[in-house]
mmCIF file of C-alpha atoms in Angstrom:
data_model
loop_
_atom_site.group_PDB
_atom_site.id
_atom_site.type_symbol
_atom_site.label_atom_id
_atom_site.label_comp_id
_atom_site.label_asym_id
_atom_site.label_seq_id
_atom_site.Cartn_x
_atom_site.Cartn_y
_atom_site.Cartn_z
ATOM 1 C CA MET A 1 53.367 64.930 -52.039
ATOM 2 C CA PHE A 2 53.215 68.742 -52.404
ATOM 3 C CA PHE A 3 50.367 70.790 -50.789
ATOM 4 C CA SER A 4 50.092 74.445 -51.548
ATOM 5 C CA LYS A 5 49.177 77.111 -48.904
ATOM 6 C CA THR A 6 45.907 77.636 -50.813
ATOM 7 C CA THR A 7 45.012 73.727 -50.439
ATOM 8 C CA THR A 8 45.945 73.635 -46.857
ATOM 9 C CA VAL A 9 43.826 76.733 -45.976
ATOM 10 C CA ALA A 10 40.835 75.316 -47.911
ATOM 11 C CA PHE A 11 41.171 71.917 -46.000
ATOM 12 C CA LEU A 12 41.263 73.801 -42.727
ATOM 13 C CA LEU A 13 38.069 75.814 -43.719
ATOM 14 C CA LEU A 14 36.301 72.718 -44.820
ATOM 15 C CA THR A 15 37.222 70.910 -41.594
ATOM 16 C CA ALA A 16 35.866 73.873 -39.518
ATOM 17 C CA VAL A 17 32.464 73.756 -41.436
ATOM 18 C CA LYS A 18 31.995 70.044 -40.980
ATOM 19 C CA ALA A 19 32.641 70.525 -37.134
ATOM 20 C CA GLN A 20 29.514 72.898 -37.013
ATOM 21 C CA TYR A 21 27.171 70.116 -37.710
ATOM 22 C CA SER A 22 25.711 67.936 -34.959
ATOM 23 C CA THR A 23 24.567 64.436 -35.179
ATOM 24 C CA LEU A 24 20.798 64.128 -35.910
ATOM 25 C CA THR A 25 19.321 62.465 -33.006
ATOM 26 C CA ALA A 26 15.561 63.239 -33.330
ATOM 27 C CA ASP A 27 12.952 60.529 -34.261
ATOM 28 C CA PRO A 28 11.387 60.910 -37.849
ATOM 29 C CA LYS A 29 7.640 61.748 -37.909
ATOM 30 C CA CYS A 30 5.733 59.986 -40.567
ATOM 31 C CA ALA A 31 2.480 61.024 -42.430
ATOM 32 C CA LYS A 32 0.260 59.041 -44.659
ATOM 33 C CA PHE A 33 -1.853 61.428 -46.740
ATOM 34 C CA GLU A 34 -5.062 60.320 -48.458
ATOM 35 C CA ALA A 35 -5.059 60.619 -52.270
ATOM 36 C CA ILE A 36 -4.965 64.295 -53.709
ATOM 37 C CA GLU A 37 -5.624 64.981 -57.293
ATOM 38 C CA VAL A 38 -3.465 67.790 -58.945
ATOM 39 C CA PHE A 39 -3.898 69.202 -62.374
ATOM 40 C CA GLY A 40 -2.271 71.415 -64.858
ATOM 41 C CA ILE A 41 -0.447 71.622 -68.213
ATOM 42 C CA PHE A 42 1.782 68.787 -69.454
ATOM 43 C CA ASP A 43 4.283 69.860 -72.126
ATOM 44 C CA LEU A 44 5.383 67.176 -74.514
ATOM 45 C CA ILE A 45 8.866 67.360 -75.957
ATOM 46 C CA GLU A 46 9.129 64.829 -78.725
ATOM 47 C CA VAL A 47 12.407 63.183 -78.831
ATOM 48 C CA GLY A 48 11.666 59.573 -79.792
ATOM 49 C CA ASN A 49 10.447 58.036 -83.072
ATOM 50 C CA SER A 50 7.009 59.361 -83.520
ATOM 51 C CA THR A 51 6.588 57.615 -86.872
ATOM 52 C CA LEU A 52 5.614 54.488 -85.024
ATOM 53 C CA ASN A 53 2.108 55.684 -84.456
ATOM 54 C CA LEU A 54 1.937 53.882 -81.034
ATOM 55 C CA PRO A 55 -0.562 54.911 -78.420
ATOM 56 C CA GLY A 56 0.906 57.462 -76.143
ATOM 57 C CA PRO A 57 4.436 59.076 -76.200
ATOM 58 C CA ASP A 58 7.315 57.459 -77.674
ATOM 59 C CA GLN A 59 10.682 56.184 -75.961
ATOM 60 C CA GLY A 60 12.672 59.125 -75.235
ATOM 61 C CA ASP A 61 10.028 61.635 -75.157
ATOM 62 C CA VAL A 62 10.138 64.113 -72.113
ATOM 63 C CA ILE A 63 6.986 65.275 -70.291
ATOM 64 C CA ILE A 64 7.243 68.447 -68.167
ATOM 65 C CA ALA A 65 4.697 69.877 -65.885
ATOM 66 C CA ALA A 66 5.857 73.277 -64.331
ATOM 67 C CA SER A 67 2.997 73.710 -61.993
ATOM 68 C CA LEU A 68 0.335 71.198 -60.791
ATOM 69 C CA VAL A 69 -2.092 72.272 -58.138
ATOM 70 C CA PRO A 70 -4.968 70.552 -56.490
ATOM 71 C CA THR A 71 -8.144 69.987 -58.219
ATOM 72 C CA ALA A 72 -10.166 70.465 -54.951
ATOM 73 C CA SER A 73 -10.322 73.845 -53.232
ATOM 74 C CA LEU A 74 -7.832 74.582 -50.491
ATOM 75 C CA PRO A 75 -7.654 73.819 -47.452
ATOM 76 C CA ILE A 76 -8.069 69.992 -48.100
ATOM 77 C CA THR A 77 -9.430 68.471 -45.116
ATOM 78 C CA GLN A 78 -8.315 64.690 -44.407
ATOM 79 C CA THR A 79 -8.623 62.341 -41.464
ATOM 80 C CA PHE A 80 -5.260 63.485 -39.752
ATOM 81 C CA PHE A 81 -4.109 66.421 -42.104
ATOM 82 C CA LYS A 82 -5.262 69.779 -43.408
ATOM 83 C CA VAL A 83 -3.414 70.617 -46.540
ATOM 84 C CA LEU A 84 -3.018 74.298 -46.824
ATOM 85 C CA GLY A 85 -0.997 74.555 -49.915
ATOM 86 C CA MET A 86 0.445 72.064 -52.574
ATOM 87 C CA GLU A 87 2.187 72.360 -55.783
ATOM 88 C CA VAL A 88 3.934 69.650 -57.903
ATOM 89 C CA GLN A 89 6.582 70.007 -60.562
ATOM 90 C CA SER A 90 7.556 66.989 -62.679
ATOM 91 C CA ILE A 91 9.999 66.037 -65.388
ATOM 92 C CA CYS A 92 9.381 62.697 -66.859
ATOM 93 C CA THR A 93 11.070 60.660 -69.536
ATOM 94 C CA VAL A 94 9.277 57.804 -71.372
ATOM 95 C CA VAL A 95 11.417 54.705 -71.104
ATOM 96 C CA THR A 96 9.227 52.269 -73.304
ATOM 97 C CA ASN A 97 6.957 52.963 -76.035
ATOM 98 C CA GLY A 98 3.173 53.163 -75.467
ATOM 99 C CA SER A 99 1.208 54.163 -72.272
ATOM 100 C CA ASN A 100 3.687 52.671 -69.759
ATOM 101 C CA ALA A 101 4.710 54.543 -66.556
ATOM 102 C CA PRO A 102 7.588 56.980 -67.250
ATOM 103 C CA SER A 103 10.846 57.650 -65.162
ATOM 104 C CA CYS A 104 10.350 60.825 -63.235
ATOM 105 C CA HIS A 105 11.776 63.407 -61.088
ATOM 106 C CA ILE A 106 9.186 65.011 -58.766
ATOM 107 C CA GLU A 107 9.217 68.136 -56.634
ATOM 108 C CA VAL A 108 6.613 68.846 -54.097
ATOM 109 C CA ASP A 109 5.886 72.010 -52.217
ATOM 110 C CA LEU A 110 3.715 71.092 -49.253
ATOM 111 C CA ASN A 111 2.014 73.150 -46.417
ATOM 112 C CA PHE A 112 -0.070 71.368 -43.885
ATOM 113 C CA CYS A 113 -1.257 71.133 -40.250
ATOM 114 C CA ILE A 114 -2.248 68.064 -38.272
ATOM 115 C CA ARG A 115 -5.233 66.902 -36.278
ATOM 116 C CA ARG A 116 -3.785 65.729 -32.893
ATOM 117 C CA CYS A 117 -6.718 63.401 -32.021
ATOM 118 C CA THR A 118 -9.103 61.114 -33.743
ATOM 119 C CA ILE A 119 -12.092 58.748 -33.016
ATOM 120 C CA ASP A 120 -11.086 55.081 -32.806
ATOM 121 C CA GLU A 121 -13.287 52.080 -33.690
ATOM 122 C CA THR A 122 -14.963 52.068 -30.374
ATOM 123 C CA GLY A 123 -15.836 55.736 -30.561
ATOM 124 C CA LYS A 124 -13.347 56.872 -28.004
ATOM 125 C CA ILE A 125 -11.608 60.285 -28.751
ATOM 126 C CA GLU A 126 -8.051 59.750 -28.581
ATOM 127 C CA GLN A 127 -4.867 61.999 -28.985
ATOM 128 C CA LYS A 128 -2.167 60.720 -31.280
ATOM 129 C CA ASP A 129 -0.008 60.149 -28.379
ATOM 130 C CA ASP A 130 -2.515 57.724 -27.152
ATOM 131 C CA GLN A 131 -3.616 59.916 -24.199
ATOM 132 C CA VAL A 132 -7.576 59.789 -24.116
ATOM 133 C CA LEU A 133 -9.184 63.042 -24.002
ATOM 134 C CA ASP A 134 -12.344 64.149 -22.232
ATOM 135 C CA VAL A 135 -15.143 64.252 -24.816
ATOM 136 C CA GLN A 136 -16.702 67.150 -23.173
ATOM 137 C CA THR A 137 -13.655 69.218 -23.798
ATOM 138 C CA LEU A 138 -13.866 68.923 -27.483
ATOM 139 C CA VAL A 139 -15.877 70.473 -30.258
ATOM 140 C CA ASP A 140 -17.319 68.782 -33.123
ATOM 141 C CA PRO A 141 -15.674 68.316 -35.645
ATOM 142 C CA ILE A 142 -12.465 67.556 -33.840
ATOM 143 C CA PRO A 143 -10.218 70.617 -34.447
ATOM 144 C CA TYR A 144 -6.821 70.800 -36.248
ATOM 145 C CA ASP A 145 -3.946 72.336 -34.624
ATOM 146 C CA CYS A 146 -3.090 74.876 -37.314
ATOM 147 C CA SER A 147 -0.994 76.995 -34.888
ATOM 148 C CA ARG A 148 1.911 74.938 -36.183
ATOM 149 C CA VAL A 149 2.069 74.783 -39.964
ATOM 150 C CA PHE A 150 4.586 72.625 -41.661
ATOM 151 C CA LYS A 151 5.988 74.210 -44.653
ATOM 152 C CA GLY A 152 8.692 72.625 -46.935
ATOM 153 C CA SER A 153 9.368 70.727 -50.127
ATOM 154 C CA PHE A 154 10.681 67.315 -50.959
ATOM 155 C CA THR A 155 11.913 65.472 -54.031
ATOM 156 C CA ALA A 156 11.033 61.988 -55.303
ATOM 157 C CA THR A 157 12.630 59.947 -58.151
ATOM 158 C CA GLY A 158 11.921 56.502 -59.790
ATOM 159 C CA THR A 159 10.320 54.702 -62.667
ATOM 160 C CA GLY A 160 6.640 53.592 -62.511
ATOM 161 C CA PRO A 161 4.501 51.729 -62.178
ATOM 162 C CA GLU A 162 6.220 51.403 -58.687
ATOM 163 C CA ALA A 163 6.177 54.186 -56.278
ATOM 164 C CA TYR A 164 8.668 56.871 -56.420
ATOM 165 C CA ALA A 165 11.402 57.051 -53.642
ATOM 166 C CA ILE A 166 11.322 60.373 -51.601
ATOM 167 C CA THR A 167 15.108 61.208 -51.533
ATOM 168 C CA GLY A 168 15.097 64.496 -49.403
ATOM 169 C CA GLY A 169 13.437 67.584 -48.383
ATOM 170 C CA THR A 170 13.870 71.220 -47.208
ATOM 171 C CA GLY A 171 12.292 73.476 -44.614
ATOM 172 C CA ASP A 172 10.082 71.511 -42.072
ATOM 173 C CA LEU A 173 10.363 68.515 -44.266
ATOM 174 C CA PHE A 174 14.276 68.434 -43.731
ATOM 175 C CA GLY A 175 15.648 64.838 -44.202
ATOM 176 C CA ALA A 176 12.428 63.619 -45.954
ATOM 177 C CA PHE A 177 12.124 60.000 -46.907
ATOM 178 C CA GLY A 178 9.343 57.711 -47.819
ATOM 179 C CA GLU A 179 7.206 57.137 -51.126
ATOM 180 C CA TRP A 180 5.507 59.300 -53.458
ATOM 181 C CA ASP A 181 3.081 57.710 -55.992
ATOM 182 C CA GLY A 182 0.917 58.967 -58.805
ATOM 183 C CA VAL A 183 -1.551 57.886 -61.329
ATOM 184 C CA PHE A 184 -0.920 59.885 -64.440
ATOM 185 C CA SER A 185 -3.616 60.878 -67.037
ATOM 186 C CA THR A 186 -3.542 63.547 -69.626
ATOM 187 C CA THR A 187 -4.054 66.578 -67.471
ATOM 188 C CA THR A 188 -4.064 65.145 -63.842
ATOM 189 C CA ILE A 189 -2.000 63.029 -61.375
ATOM 190 C CA ASP A 190 -3.797 61.153 -58.608
ATOM 191 C CA THR A 191 -1.090 61.473 -55.917
ATOM 192 C CA THR A 192 -0.617 59.516 -52.619
ATOM 193 C CA MET A 193 2.337 60.284 -50.204
ATOM 194 C CA ASN A 194 3.811 58.213 -47.375
ATOM 195 C CA LEU A 195 6.026 61.030 -45.919
ATOM 196 C CA CYS A 196 8.602 60.848 -43.169
ATOM 197 C CA PHE A 197 10.588 63.865 -41.899
ATOM 198 C CA TYR A 198 12.454 65.434 -39.025
ATOM 199 C CA PRO A 199 10.353 68.427 -37.810
ATOM 200 C CA ASP A 200 11.624 70.551 -34.849
ATOM 201 C CA TYR A 201 8.291 70.191 -33.173
ATOM 202 C CA VAL A 202 5.195 67.920 -33.628
#
C-alpha cells in the first residue's frame, strides 16, 4: 500500500490533535426545569398533498420557527432555577397527516442560575448538598446564586409524542444529554427540560 508524504503528515497532525484531549472524568449535573411556554412565528412550507383537506399540516410539510422566546417576562423564577434568557429554534417535518406530533430538530439557547438551597417537607432549609443551613443566616425569599450564570446551548431531536432526546451542547452545557419535550400549538410550545451537562463548577 502506498502512502504519500501528504497523507503521512496529515496522519501525524491528526494524532497530535487527538493527544491534546483528556478523558472526561467529572460527574454530570442534572437539572429538571418546570414548564416554560415559548411563543413566536411558525412558518409552514407546504410540501405534502394539501388537496386532502385534512385538519392540520399534511405529511411532508415543514414547520420552521426561527426564534421562540418565553411568554413570561424574564427572569423566570422557578423552584431551583432562575432562567435569565432562553430562545428556541425548531425545524419540524410532519410525518403523518393530521394533527400528530412531528419529527423535529430543536436548538435551545439557555442562560440560568441556581438556588443552592430549598425548604423540605418538614420546613427545614437545606442546601442542595444536604448540609442544613442556619435559618437565621438566610433572607426570605431564599436567594439564588447568580454570581455564577450558566450559559450555553443544546440540541434535541426526535419524533413526538415521545420526548425529544438531547444530543449535545456547547458552552456551559457541554456534553448535554437528557430529554426536551414540548406541547405544540399554533403559536406556542409548552416546553419541559430534563437537562444533564458537565459544568466546570456547580
